[in-house]
Amino acid sequence: MIMVQIPALEIQAASPPDSTSLQAVAHLFQALHQRGIRYCHWKSTLRLEQALQGRTDLDLLVDRRHSQAFRQVLCEHNVKPALAAPGRRYPAVEDHLGFDPPSGRLFHLHVHYQLVLGEQFVKNYRLPLEACLLDSARLRLGVNIPAPEWELIVLALRALLKYRDRDAIKDLLSIRSPGLPAYILSEIEYLSSQTSRERIARMLAGAAGVAPRGVVLEFLDTVAAAPRAGYKLYRLRKRARRALRPYQRRPRWRAALLYFREMWQRRSFLQLSPARKMTLPIGGAVLALVGADGAGKTTLAQMLVKWLAGKLDVHFYYLGSKQPSRRSQLSYLAFRMARRSHRALCGALGDANVFSRWIGGLRDSFLCLHHLFIGQDRYRRYLAGRKKAAAGSLVIYDRYPLEFISTQREYRLLDGPQIYLTGVAGNGAIPGALARAEQNLYLKIRPPDFLFVLNVSPEVSMQRKPDHQRPVVEAKSRAVGDLASKAERGARKSGVIHLNADLPFEEVWSQLKTRVWEVL
């Protein structure tokens, strides 16, 4: 049994929110203290202030006997569970995301119920030192942190277990950066300044059988004297692995295979898509932003992606017509050529001439074909996004077609089928067939999980887009309101979220972040 040398400090029943923290973070820790939850911010306390501001992760060690009460506090503070990306999931470790409305920032809680640590991608060791860290907890910036001796002991073992063969070679040859990263060296220096070798030795005596006393002390002495002593650090790593063998999660050879497999898969030339980030345990979701001209939907959609992508696996798909495929471009080029030829023939031969009528029909067919190809471009991007959402990602669509709500002509101004709007659908069998094919394509696009409706008045819209035609702007504004009302009257009521886009942009952006966080 591990004998704890530092007497447990009494957890404060209520501590005032720290002024350096995000408001939501400060209130969360205050609630943890009020409930008597045993926890501590167990590593990287040098950067605790940055973590409290949401600029880096908050690494918490929580007494597993308090896990249910801890999760209840998180739920009450609208902190949501998240799943780590594949290859980064470890036993007794959870991820949670929170949102701070005043600042608009997300914050990440990396929660341990056991000390699972070790080399990257593997974390092959579970050290039963949780009680030592929790019992030594003291308050700093409104957060419980362990005694510097215990944090330094664990940091020494973490650094050794992460020390790679190529790090030893770099240190031996004095090339490139040190094998021990600069942030590790700065943490060691920071913690060493708060304690002494004698105090660390006393702590290690109480952790006999878990933390190897000689290895930790020799490591700290080596780093203080020669932080690039590659051979010595390599030998200390070997001794640390041998001493911690009873606490391995898997045999050494299996851990090595797992490490190299993850490294191989993450090589840039093998990655067919960007590396995955965290996802939500409730599954992926499809979000769409719609609005009339000047509502800011494209800008807001792109900002929303950037905001969420810092923590979550997010994908953006533009369903407008300004990203045409090659065949869409070629069909439009053919339409322009036919249109120019038709004008020339009409000027020379008259509108009633057989060649003029034939070229006019060809022009209409190319225009219809172009709109059909644009619809197919949109549908392909729509399907790609749906597949990402089915795999657990968040998907954000801009210029989402709303044909699933209504097929009325005016509503098609909002990125719906275009052939009927051109007025050429009745000019022969081919345009009519292409119009029907286009409409059927748009009808396959199903409702998003959440439809964010940016309501902007025609007056504000014209102020932001003075070059647009007012009748069209007014028609689009009416269409947005009508379609949203139809969606709310139907089965999609819970998924329609209204935002007042007449407000200043920063207020609209703040509204959007708050509402998105509510529905995730």
Coordinates of C-alpha atoms in Angstrom, one line a residue:
M1 CA 0.0 0.0 0.0
I2 CA 1.3 3.5 -0.9
M3 CA 1.9 5.7 2.1
V4 CA 1.0 9.3 1.4
Q5 CA 3.5 11.7 3.1
I6 CA 1.7 15.0 2.7
P7 CA -1.5 15.3 4.8
A8 CA -4.6 15.8 2.8
L9 CA -5.7 19.4 2.5
E10 CA -9.3 20.2 3.2
I11 CA -11.2 21.0 0.0
Q12 CA -12.9 24.4 0.3
A13 CA -16.6 24.2 0.4
A14 CA -17.0 27.2 -1.9
S15 CA -14.2 29.1 -3.6
P16 CA -14.9 32.3 -5.5
P17 CA -14.5 32.1 -9.3
D18 CA -11.1 33.1 -10.4
S19 CA -10.9 36.3 -12.5
T20 CA -8.3 34.8 -14.9
S21 CA -10.6 32.0 -15.9
L22 CA -13.4 31.8 -18.4
Q23 CA -16.6 32.4 -16.6
A24 CA -18.1 28.9 -17.4
V25 CA -14.8 27.2 -16.3
A26 CA -14.7 29.2 -13.0
H27 CA -18.3 28.3 -12.2
L28 CA -17.7 24.7 -13.0
F29 CA -14.8 24.4 -10.6
Q30 CA -16.7 26.2 -7.9
A31 CA -19.5 23.6 -8.3
L32 CA -17.0 20.8 -8.0
H33 CA -15.7 22.3 -4.7
Q34 CA -19.2 22.8 -3.4
R35 CA -20.1 19.1 -4.1
G36 CA -16.9 17.9 -2.5
I37 CA -15.6 16.2 -5.6
R38 CA -12.1 14.8 -5.2
Y39 CA -10.1 16.0 -8.2
C40 CA -6.9 17.8 -9.2
H41 CA -5.4 19.3 -12.3
W42 CA -2.7 16.7 -12.4
K43 CA -0.2 17.8 -15.0
S44 CA 1.1 20.9 -16.8
T45 CA 0.2 23.2 -13.9
L46 CA 2.8 25.6 -15.4
R47 CA 0.2 26.4 -18.0
L48 CA -2.8 26.3 -15.7
E49 CA -3.8 29.9 -16.4
Q50 CA -3.8 29.2 -20.2
A51 CA -6.0 26.1 -19.6
L52 CA -8.5 28.1 -17.5
Q53 CA -8.8 30.6 -20.4
G54 CA -9.6 27.7 -22.8
R55 CA -6.3 28.0 -24.7
T56 CA -5.1 24.5 -23.8
D57 CA -6.7 21.4 -22.3
L58 CA -7.7 21.0 -18.7
D59 CA -6.2 17.7 -17.5
L60 CA -8.1 16.5 -14.5
L61 CA -7.6 13.5 -12.3
V62 CA -10.9 12.5 -10.6
D63 CA -11.5 10.1 -7.8
R64 CA -13.3 7.2 -9.5
R65 CA -15.7 6.9 -6.5
H66 CA -16.9 10.4 -7.4
S67 CA -17.2 9.8 -11.1
Q68 CA -21.1 9.8 -11.1
A69 CA -21.3 13.0 -9.1
F70 CA -18.6 14.6 -11.3
R71 CA -20.5 13.8 -14.5
Q72 CA -23.7 15.2 -12.9
V73 CA -21.9 18.5 -12.3
L74 CA -20.7 18.5 -15.9
C75 CA -24.3 17.9 -17.1
E76 CA -25.7 20.7 -15.0
H77 CA -23.1 23.1 -16.5
N78 CA -23.9 22.0 -20.1
V79 CA -20.5 20.4 -20.5
K80 CA -20.9 17.6 -23.1
P81 CA -19.1 14.3 -23.5
A82 CA -16.9 13.7 -26.5
L83 CA -15.2 10.7 -28.1
A84 CA -11.5 11.0 -28.7
A85 CA -10.3 10.3 -32.3
P86 CA -9.5 6.7 -33.2
G87 CA -6.0 5.9 -32.0
R88 CA -6.4 8.3 -29.0
R89 CA -8.8 6.4 -26.8
Y90 CA -7.5 4.9 -23.6
P91 CA -9.2 3.2 -20.6
A92 CA -10.3 5.3 -17.7
V93 CA -9.9 8.5 -19.8
E94 CA -12.8 10.7 -20.9
D95 CA -13.1 13.8 -23.0
H96 CA -15.7 16.6 -22.4
L97 CA -16.3 19.9 -24.1
G98 CA -17.8 23.0 -22.6
F99 CA -18.8 26.4 -24.0
D100 CA -18.3 29.8 -22.4
P101 CA -21.0 32.2 -23.8
P102 CA -19.4 35.5 -22.7
S103 CA -16.2 34.8 -24.6
G104 CA -17.6 32.4 -27.2
R105 CA -14.8 29.9 -26.5
L106 CA -14.9 26.2 -26.2
F107 CA -12.9 24.4 -23.5
H108 CA -11.7 20.8 -23.3
L109 CA -11.6 18.7 -20.2
H110 CA -9.3 15.7 -20.5
V111 CA -10.5 13.6 -17.6
H112 CA -8.6 10.7 -16.0
Y113 CA -10.0 8.3 -13.4
Q114 CA -6.7 6.4 -13.4
L115 CA -3.2 7.5 -14.3
V116 CA -2.8 6.0 -17.8
L117 CA 0.4 7.3 -19.4
G118 CA 3.4 6.4 -21.5
E119 CA 4.5 6.6 -25.1
Q120 CA 2.5 8.4 -27.7
F121 CA -0.5 6.6 -29.2
V122 CA -0.1 3.7 -26.7
K123 CA -0.2 4.9 -23.1
N124 CA 1.0 1.5 -22.0
Y125 CA 1.2 2.0 -18.3
R126 CA -1.3 2.5 -15.5
L127 CA 0.3 3.8 -12.3
P128 CA -1.7 3.4 -9.1
L129 CA -0.6 6.8 -7.7
E130 CA -4.0 8.5 -7.9
A131 CA -4.4 8.7 -4.1
C132 CA -1.0 10.3 -3.7
L133 CA -1.9 13.1 -6.1
L134 CA -5.4 13.6 -4.8
D135 CA -4.5 13.6 -1.2
S136 CA -1.8 16.2 -1.7
A137 CA -4.2 18.6 -3.5
R138 CA -3.9 22.3 -2.8
L139 CA -5.7 25.3 -4.3
R140 CA -4.3 27.5 -7.0
L141 CA -6.3 29.9 -9.2
G142 CA -9.4 28.3 -7.9
V143 CA -8.3 24.8 -9.0
N144 CA -6.9 21.9 -7.0
I145 CA -3.4 20.9 -8.1
P146 CA -1.1 18.2 -6.7
A147 CA 1.9 18.9 -4.6
P148 CA 4.9 19.8 -6.8
E149 CA 6.8 16.7 -5.6
W150 CA 4.1 14.4 -6.9
E151 CA 3.6 16.2 -10.2
L152 CA 7.4 16.2 -10.7
I153 CA 7.6 12.4 -10.0
V154 CA 4.9 11.6 -12.5
L155 CA 6.4 14.1 -15.0
A156 CA 9.8 12.3 -14.8
L157 CA 8.2 9.0 -15.5
R158 CA 6.1 10.4 -18.3
A159 CA 9.2 12.0 -19.9
L160 CA 11.2 8.8 -19.7
L161 CA 8.5 6.6 -21.1
K162 CA 8.0 9.0 -24.0
Y163 CA 11.7 9.2 -24.8
R164 CA 12.2 7.5 -28.2
D165 CA 15.2 5.8 -29.7
R166 CA 15.5 8.6 -32.3
D167 CA 15.5 11.2 -29.4
A168 CA 18.5 9.4 -27.9
I169 CA 20.3 9.6 -31.3
K170 CA 19.5 13.3 -31.7
D171 CA 20.9 14.0 -28.2
L172 CA 24.0 11.8 -28.8
L173 CA 24.8 13.7 -32.0
S174 CA 23.5 17.0 -30.8
I175 CA 21.4 17.6 -33.9
R176 CA 18.1 19.4 -34.3
S177 CA 16.0 19.9 -31.1
P178 CA 16.6 18.1 -27.8
G179 CA 15.1 14.7 -27.3
L180 CA 13.2 16.0 -24.2
P181 CA 10.9 18.7 -25.6
A182 CA 11.3 22.3 -24.4
Y183 CA 7.9 22.3 -22.7
I184 CA 9.0 19.2 -20.6
L185 CA 12.2 20.9 -19.6
S186 CA 10.4 24.1 -18.6
E187 CA 7.9 22.2 -16.5
I188 CA 10.7 20.3 -14.7
E189 CA 12.5 23.6 -14.0
Y190 CA 9.2 25.2 -12.8
L191 CA 8.4 22.4 -10.4
S192 CA 11.9 21.9 -9.2
S193 CA 12.0 25.5 -8.0
Q194 CA 9.1 24.7 -5.7
T195 CA 10.6 21.8 -3.8
S196 CA 13.9 20.0 -3.0
R197 CA 15.6 16.7 -3.8
E198 CA 15.1 15.6 -0.1
R199 CA 11.4 16.2 -0.2
I200 CA 11.1 14.3 -3.5
A201 CA 13.1 11.4 -2.0
R202 CA 10.7 11.3 1.0
M203 CA 7.7 11.1 -1.4
L204 CA 9.3 8.4 -3.4
A205 CA 9.9 6.4 -0.3
G206 CA 6.2 6.4 0.3
A207 CA 5.6 5.2 -3.2
A208 CA 7.8 2.1 -3.0
G209 CA 7.0 -0.5 -5.5
V210 CA 5.4 1.9 -8.0
A211 CA 7.6 4.9 -8.8
P212 CA 11.3 3.7 -9.0
R213 CA 13.2 6.0 -6.5
G214 CA 16.6 5.7 -8.1
V215 CA 15.4 6.2 -11.6
V216 CA 13.4 9.4 -10.8
L217 CA 16.2 11.0 -8.8
E218 CA 18.9 10.2 -11.3
F219 CA 16.7 11.5 -14.1
L220 CA 16.2 14.8 -12.4
D221 CA 19.9 15.1 -11.6
T222 CA 20.7 14.3 -15.3
V223 CA 18.3 16.9 -16.7
A224 CA 19.6 19.5 -14.3
A225 CA 23.3 18.8 -15.3
A226 CA 23.1 17.8 -19.0
P227 CA 19.6 17.7 -20.5
R228 CA 21.0 16.2 -23.8
A229 CA 22.8 13.3 -22.2
G230 CA 21.3 10.9 -24.7
Y231 CA 23.0 7.6 -23.6
K232 CA 22.2 8.2 -19.9
L233 CA 18.6 9.1 -20.7
Y234 CA 18.3 6.0 -22.9
R235 CA 19.6 3.8 -20.0
L236 CA 17.2 5.4 -17.6
R237 CA 14.3 4.8 -19.9
K238 CA 15.3 1.1 -20.0
R239 CA 15.4 0.9 -16.2
A240 CA 12.1 2.7 -15.9
R241 CA 10.4 0.3 -18.3
R242 CA 11.8 -2.7 -16.3
A243 CA 10.7 -1.2 -13.0
L244 CA 7.2 -0.4 -14.3
R245 CA 6.7 -3.8 -16.0
P246 CA 4.0 -4.9 -13.5
Y247 CA 1.9 -1.9 -14.5
Q248 CA 2.0 -2.5 -18.3
R249 CA -1.3 -2.7 -20.1
R250 CA 0.1 -4.9 -22.8
P251 CA 3.5 -6.7 -23.5
R252 CA 6.3 -4.5 -24.7
W253 CA 6.4 -6.1 -28.2
R254 CA 2.6 -5.5 -28.7
A255 CA 3.0 -1.9 -27.5
A256 CA 5.8 -1.3 -30.0
L257 CA 3.7 -2.8 -32.9
L258 CA 0.8 -0.6 -32.0
Y259 CA 3.0 2.5 -31.9
F260 CA 4.6 1.8 -35.3
R261 CA 1.2 1.0 -36.8
E262 CA -0.2 4.3 -35.6
M263 CA 2.9 6.2 -36.8
W264 CA 2.6 4.5 -40.3
Q265 CA -1.1 5.4 -40.6
R266 CA -0.4 9.0 -39.7
R267 CA 2.3 9.5 -42.3
S268 CA 1.1 12.4 -44.6
F269 CA 1.7 10.5 -47.8
L270 CA -0.7 7.7 -46.6
Q271 CA -3.5 10.0 -45.5
L272 CA -6.3 10.2 -48.0
S273 CA -8.2 12.6 -45.7
P274 CA -7.2 14.8 -42.8
A275 CA -6.7 13.2 -39.4
R276 CA -9.9 12.7 -37.4
K277 CA -10.7 14.8 -34.3
M278 CA -13.1 14.3 -31.5
T279 CA -16.7 13.3 -32.2
L280 CA -19.9 13.4 -30.2
P281 CA -21.0 10.1 -28.6
I282 CA -24.6 10.8 -29.7
G283 CA -23.4 10.6 -33.3
G284 CA -22.9 13.0 -36.2
A285 CA -25.3 15.8 -37.1
V286 CA -26.2 17.8 -40.2
L287 CA -26.5 21.6 -39.8
A288 CA -27.7 23.9 -42.6
L289 CA -27.8 27.7 -42.7
V290 CA -30.3 29.4 -45.0
G291 CA -31.3 33.0 -45.5
A292 CA -31.9 35.7 -48.0
D293 CA -29.1 37.8 -49.6
G294 CA -27.2 39.8 -47.0
A295 CA -28.0 37.5 -44.1
G296 CA -24.3 36.5 -43.9
K297 CA -24.9 32.8 -44.2
T298 CA -21.7 31.9 -46.1
T299 CA -19.5 33.9 -43.8
L300 CA -21.2 32.5 -40.7
A301 CA -21.0 28.9 -41.9
Q302 CA -17.3 29.2 -42.5
M303 CA -16.7 30.8 -39.1
L304 CA -18.8 28.1 -37.5
V305 CA -16.6 25.4 -39.1
K306 CA -13.5 27.2 -37.9
W307 CA -14.8 27.6 -34.4
L308 CA -15.9 23.9 -34.0
A309 CA -13.0 22.4 -35.9
G310 CA -10.6 23.4 -33.1
K311 CA -12.0 20.6 -31.0
L312 CA -14.4 18.4 -33.1
D313 CA -14.3 16.6 -36.5
V314 CA -16.2 19.1 -38.7
H315 CA -16.7 19.2 -42.5
F316 CA -18.1 22.1 -44.6
Y317 CA -20.0 21.6 -47.9
Y318 CA -21.0 24.4 -50.1
L319 CA -24.2 23.5 -52.1
G320 CA -24.3 26.6 -54.2
S321 CA -23.6 27.0 -57.9
K322 CA -20.2 28.7 -57.7
Q323 CA -18.2 25.5 -57.4
P324 CA -19.1 23.9 -60.8
S325 CA -17.6 20.7 -62.0
R326 CA -15.8 20.5 -65.3
R327 CA -18.9 19.3 -67.2
S328 CA -21.0 22.0 -65.6
Q329 CA -18.5 24.6 -66.9
L330 CA -18.4 23.0 -70.4
S331 CA -22.2 22.9 -70.6
Y332 CA -22.4 26.6 -69.7
L333 CA -19.7 27.3 -72.3
A334 CA -21.8 25.4 -74.9
F335 CA -24.9 27.4 -73.9
R336 CA -23.1 30.7 -74.3
M337 CA -21.8 29.7 -77.8
A338 CA -25.3 28.6 -78.8
R339 CA -26.8 31.8 -77.4
R340 CA -24.4 33.9 -79.4
S341 CA -25.0 31.9 -82.6
H342 CA -28.8 32.3 -82.1
R343 CA -28.5 36.0 -81.8
A344 CA -26.4 36.2 -84.9
L345 CA -28.8 34.0 -86.9
C346 CA -31.8 35.9 -85.7
G347 CA -30.2 39.2 -86.8
A348 CA -29.3 37.8 -90.2
L349 CA -32.3 35.4 -91.0
G350 CA -35.0 36.4 -88.5
D351 CA -36.6 34.7 -85.6
A352 CA -38.9 32.5 -87.7
N353 CA -36.1 30.9 -89.7
V354 CA -35.7 27.2 -89.3
F355 CA -32.0 27.4 -88.4
S356 CA -32.7 30.2 -85.9
R357 CA -35.4 28.1 -84.2
W358 CA -33.1 25.0 -84.2
I359 CA -30.2 26.9 -82.6
G360 CA -32.6 28.4 -80.1
G361 CA -33.7 24.9 -79.1
L362 CA -30.1 23.8 -78.8
R363 CA -29.4 26.9 -76.6
D364 CA -32.3 26.0 -74.3
S365 CA -31.2 22.4 -74.1
F366 CA -27.6 23.4 -73.1
L367 CA -28.9 25.7 -70.5
C368 CA -31.1 23.0 -69.0
L369 CA -28.3 20.6 -69.1
H370 CA -26.1 23.1 -67.3
H371 CA -28.6 23.4 -64.5
L372 CA -29.0 19.6 -64.3
F373 CA -25.3 19.2 -64.0
I374 CA -25.1 21.9 -61.2
G375 CA -27.9 19.9 -59.4
Q376 CA -25.8 16.8 -59.7
D377 CA -22.8 18.6 -58.3
R378 CA -24.8 19.7 -55.3
Y379 CA -26.2 16.2 -54.8
R380 CA -22.8 14.7 -54.9
R381 CA -21.6 17.1 -52.2
Y382 CA -24.8 16.5 -50.3
L383 CA -24.1 12.7 -50.3
A384 CA -20.5 13.2 -49.3
G385 CA -21.6 15.3 -46.3
R386 CA -24.2 12.7 -45.3
K387 CA -21.6 10.0 -45.3
K388 CA -19.4 12.0 -43.0
A389 CA -22.3 12.6 -40.6
A390 CA -23.1 8.9 -40.6
A391 CA -19.5 8.3 -39.6
G392 CA -19.9 10.6 -36.6
S393 CA -18.7 14.0 -37.9
L394 CA -20.5 17.3 -37.7
V395 CA -21.4 18.5 -41.2
I396 CA -22.3 22.1 -42.0
Y397 CA -24.0 23.0 -45.3
D398 CA -24.2 26.4 -46.9
R399 CA -26.9 27.2 -49.5
Y400 CA -29.0 24.2 -48.6
P401 CA -31.8 23.5 -51.1
L402 CA -35.3 23.5 -49.5
E403 CA -37.3 21.5 -52.1
F404 CA -38.2 19.0 -49.4
I405 CA -40.4 21.7 -47.8
S406 CA -42.1 23.1 -50.9
T407 CA -41.8 23.0 -54.7
Q408 CA -43.5 26.3 -55.3
R409 CA -41.9 28.5 -57.9
E410 CA -40.9 31.4 -55.6
Y411 CA -39.2 29.2 -53.1
R412 CA -36.8 28.0 -55.8
L413 CA -35.1 31.3 -55.6
L414 CA -33.4 29.8 -52.5
D415 CA -31.0 27.4 -54.3
G416 CA -33.7 25.2 -55.6
P417 CA -34.2 23.7 -59.1
Q418 CA -33.6 26.4 -61.7
I419 CA -34.9 25.0 -65.1
Y420 CA -38.5 25.9 -64.3
L421 CA -37.5 29.4 -63.3
T422 CA -35.8 30.0 -66.7
G423 CA -39.1 29.5 -68.5
V424 CA -37.7 27.1 -71.1
A425 CA -39.1 23.9 -69.6
G426 CA -42.1 24.0 -71.9
N427 CA -40.0 24.6 -75.1
G428 CA -39.9 21.0 -76.3
A429 CA -39.5 17.5 -75.0
I430 CA -35.8 17.7 -74.1
P431 CA -36.0 20.8 -71.8
G432 CA -39.1 19.3 -70.1
A433 CA -37.4 16.0 -69.5
L434 CA -34.3 17.7 -68.1
A435 CA -36.5 19.9 -65.8
R436 CA -38.3 16.8 -64.4
A437 CA -34.9 15.1 -63.9
E438 CA -33.6 18.2 -62.1
Q439 CA -36.6 18.4 -59.8
N440 CA -36.4 14.7 -58.9
L441 CA -32.7 15.2 -58.0
Y442 CA -33.5 18.0 -55.6
L443 CA -36.3 16.0 -54.0
K444 CA -33.7 13.4 -53.0
I445 CA -32.1 16.0 -50.7
R446 CA -33.6 15.3 -47.3
P447 CA -34.0 17.7 -44.4
P448 CA -31.0 18.5 -42.2
D449 CA -31.0 17.7 -38.6
F450 CA -31.0 21.4 -37.7
L451 CA -32.0 24.2 -40.0
F452 CA -30.7 27.6 -38.9
V453 CA -32.9 30.3 -40.5
L454 CA -31.2 33.7 -40.7
N455 CA -34.1 36.2 -40.9
V456 CA -33.1 39.4 -42.5
S457 CA -35.4 42.2 -43.6
P458 CA -35.4 43.5 -47.2
E459 CA -34.3 46.9 -45.9
V460 CA -31.2 45.5 -44.2
S461 CA -30.5 43.1 -47.0
M462 CA -30.4 46.0 -49.5
Q463 CA -28.1 48.0 -47.2
R464 CA -25.7 45.1 -47.2
K465 CA -26.2 44.1 -50.9
P466 CA -27.0 47.4 -52.7
D467 CA -26.2 45.9 -56.1
H468 CA -29.0 43.4 -55.9
Q469 CA -32.5 43.8 -57.3
R470 CA -34.9 44.8 -54.6
P471 CA -37.9 42.7 -56.0
V472 CA -35.7 39.6 -55.9
V473 CA -34.4 40.4 -52.4
E474 CA -38.0 40.9 -51.2
A475 CA -39.1 37.6 -52.8
K476 CA -36.3 35.7 -51.1
S477 CA -37.0 37.3 -47.8
R478 CA -40.6 36.2 -48.0
A479 CA -39.6 32.7 -49.1
V480 CA -37.3 32.2 -46.2
G481 CA -40.0 33.2 -43.7
D482 CA -42.7 31.0 -45.4
L483 CA -40.4 28.0 -45.7
A484 CA -39.4 28.2 -42.1
S485 CA -43.1 28.4 -41.1
K486 CA -43.9 25.4 -43.2
A487 CA -41.0 23.4 -41.7
E488 CA -42.1 24.3 -38.2
R489 CA -45.7 23.2 -38.9
G490 CA -44.3 19.9 -40.1
A491 CA -42.3 17.2 -38.5
R492 CA -39.1 19.4 -38.4
K493 CA -40.3 21.8 -35.8
S494 CA -37.7 20.9 -33.2
G495 CA -34.9 21.2 -35.8
V496 CA -35.7 24.8 -37.0
I497 CA -33.8 27.5 -35.2
H498 CA -34.5 31.2 -36.0
L499 CA -31.8 33.9 -35.7
N500 CA -32.3 37.6 -36.1
A501 CA -29.9 38.5 -38.9
D502 CA -30.8 42.2 -38.8
L503 CA -28.7 42.6 -35.7
P504 CA -25.0 43.6 -35.9
F505 CA -22.8 40.8 -37.2
E506 CA -21.1 40.1 -33.8
E507 CA -24.5 39.7 -32.1
V508 CA -25.7 37.3 -34.8
W509 CA -22.4 35.3 -34.5
S510 CA -22.9 35.1 -30.7
Q511 CA -26.5 33.9 -31.2
L512 CA -25.4 31.3 -33.6
K513 CA -22.7 29.8 -31.4
T514 CA -25.0 29.7 -28.4
R515 CA -27.8 28.0 -30.4
V516 CA -25.5 25.5 -32.0
W517 CA -24.0 24.5 -28.7
E518 CA -27.5 24.0 -27.3
V519 CA -28.5 21.4 -30.0
L520 CA -25.2 19.5 -30.2

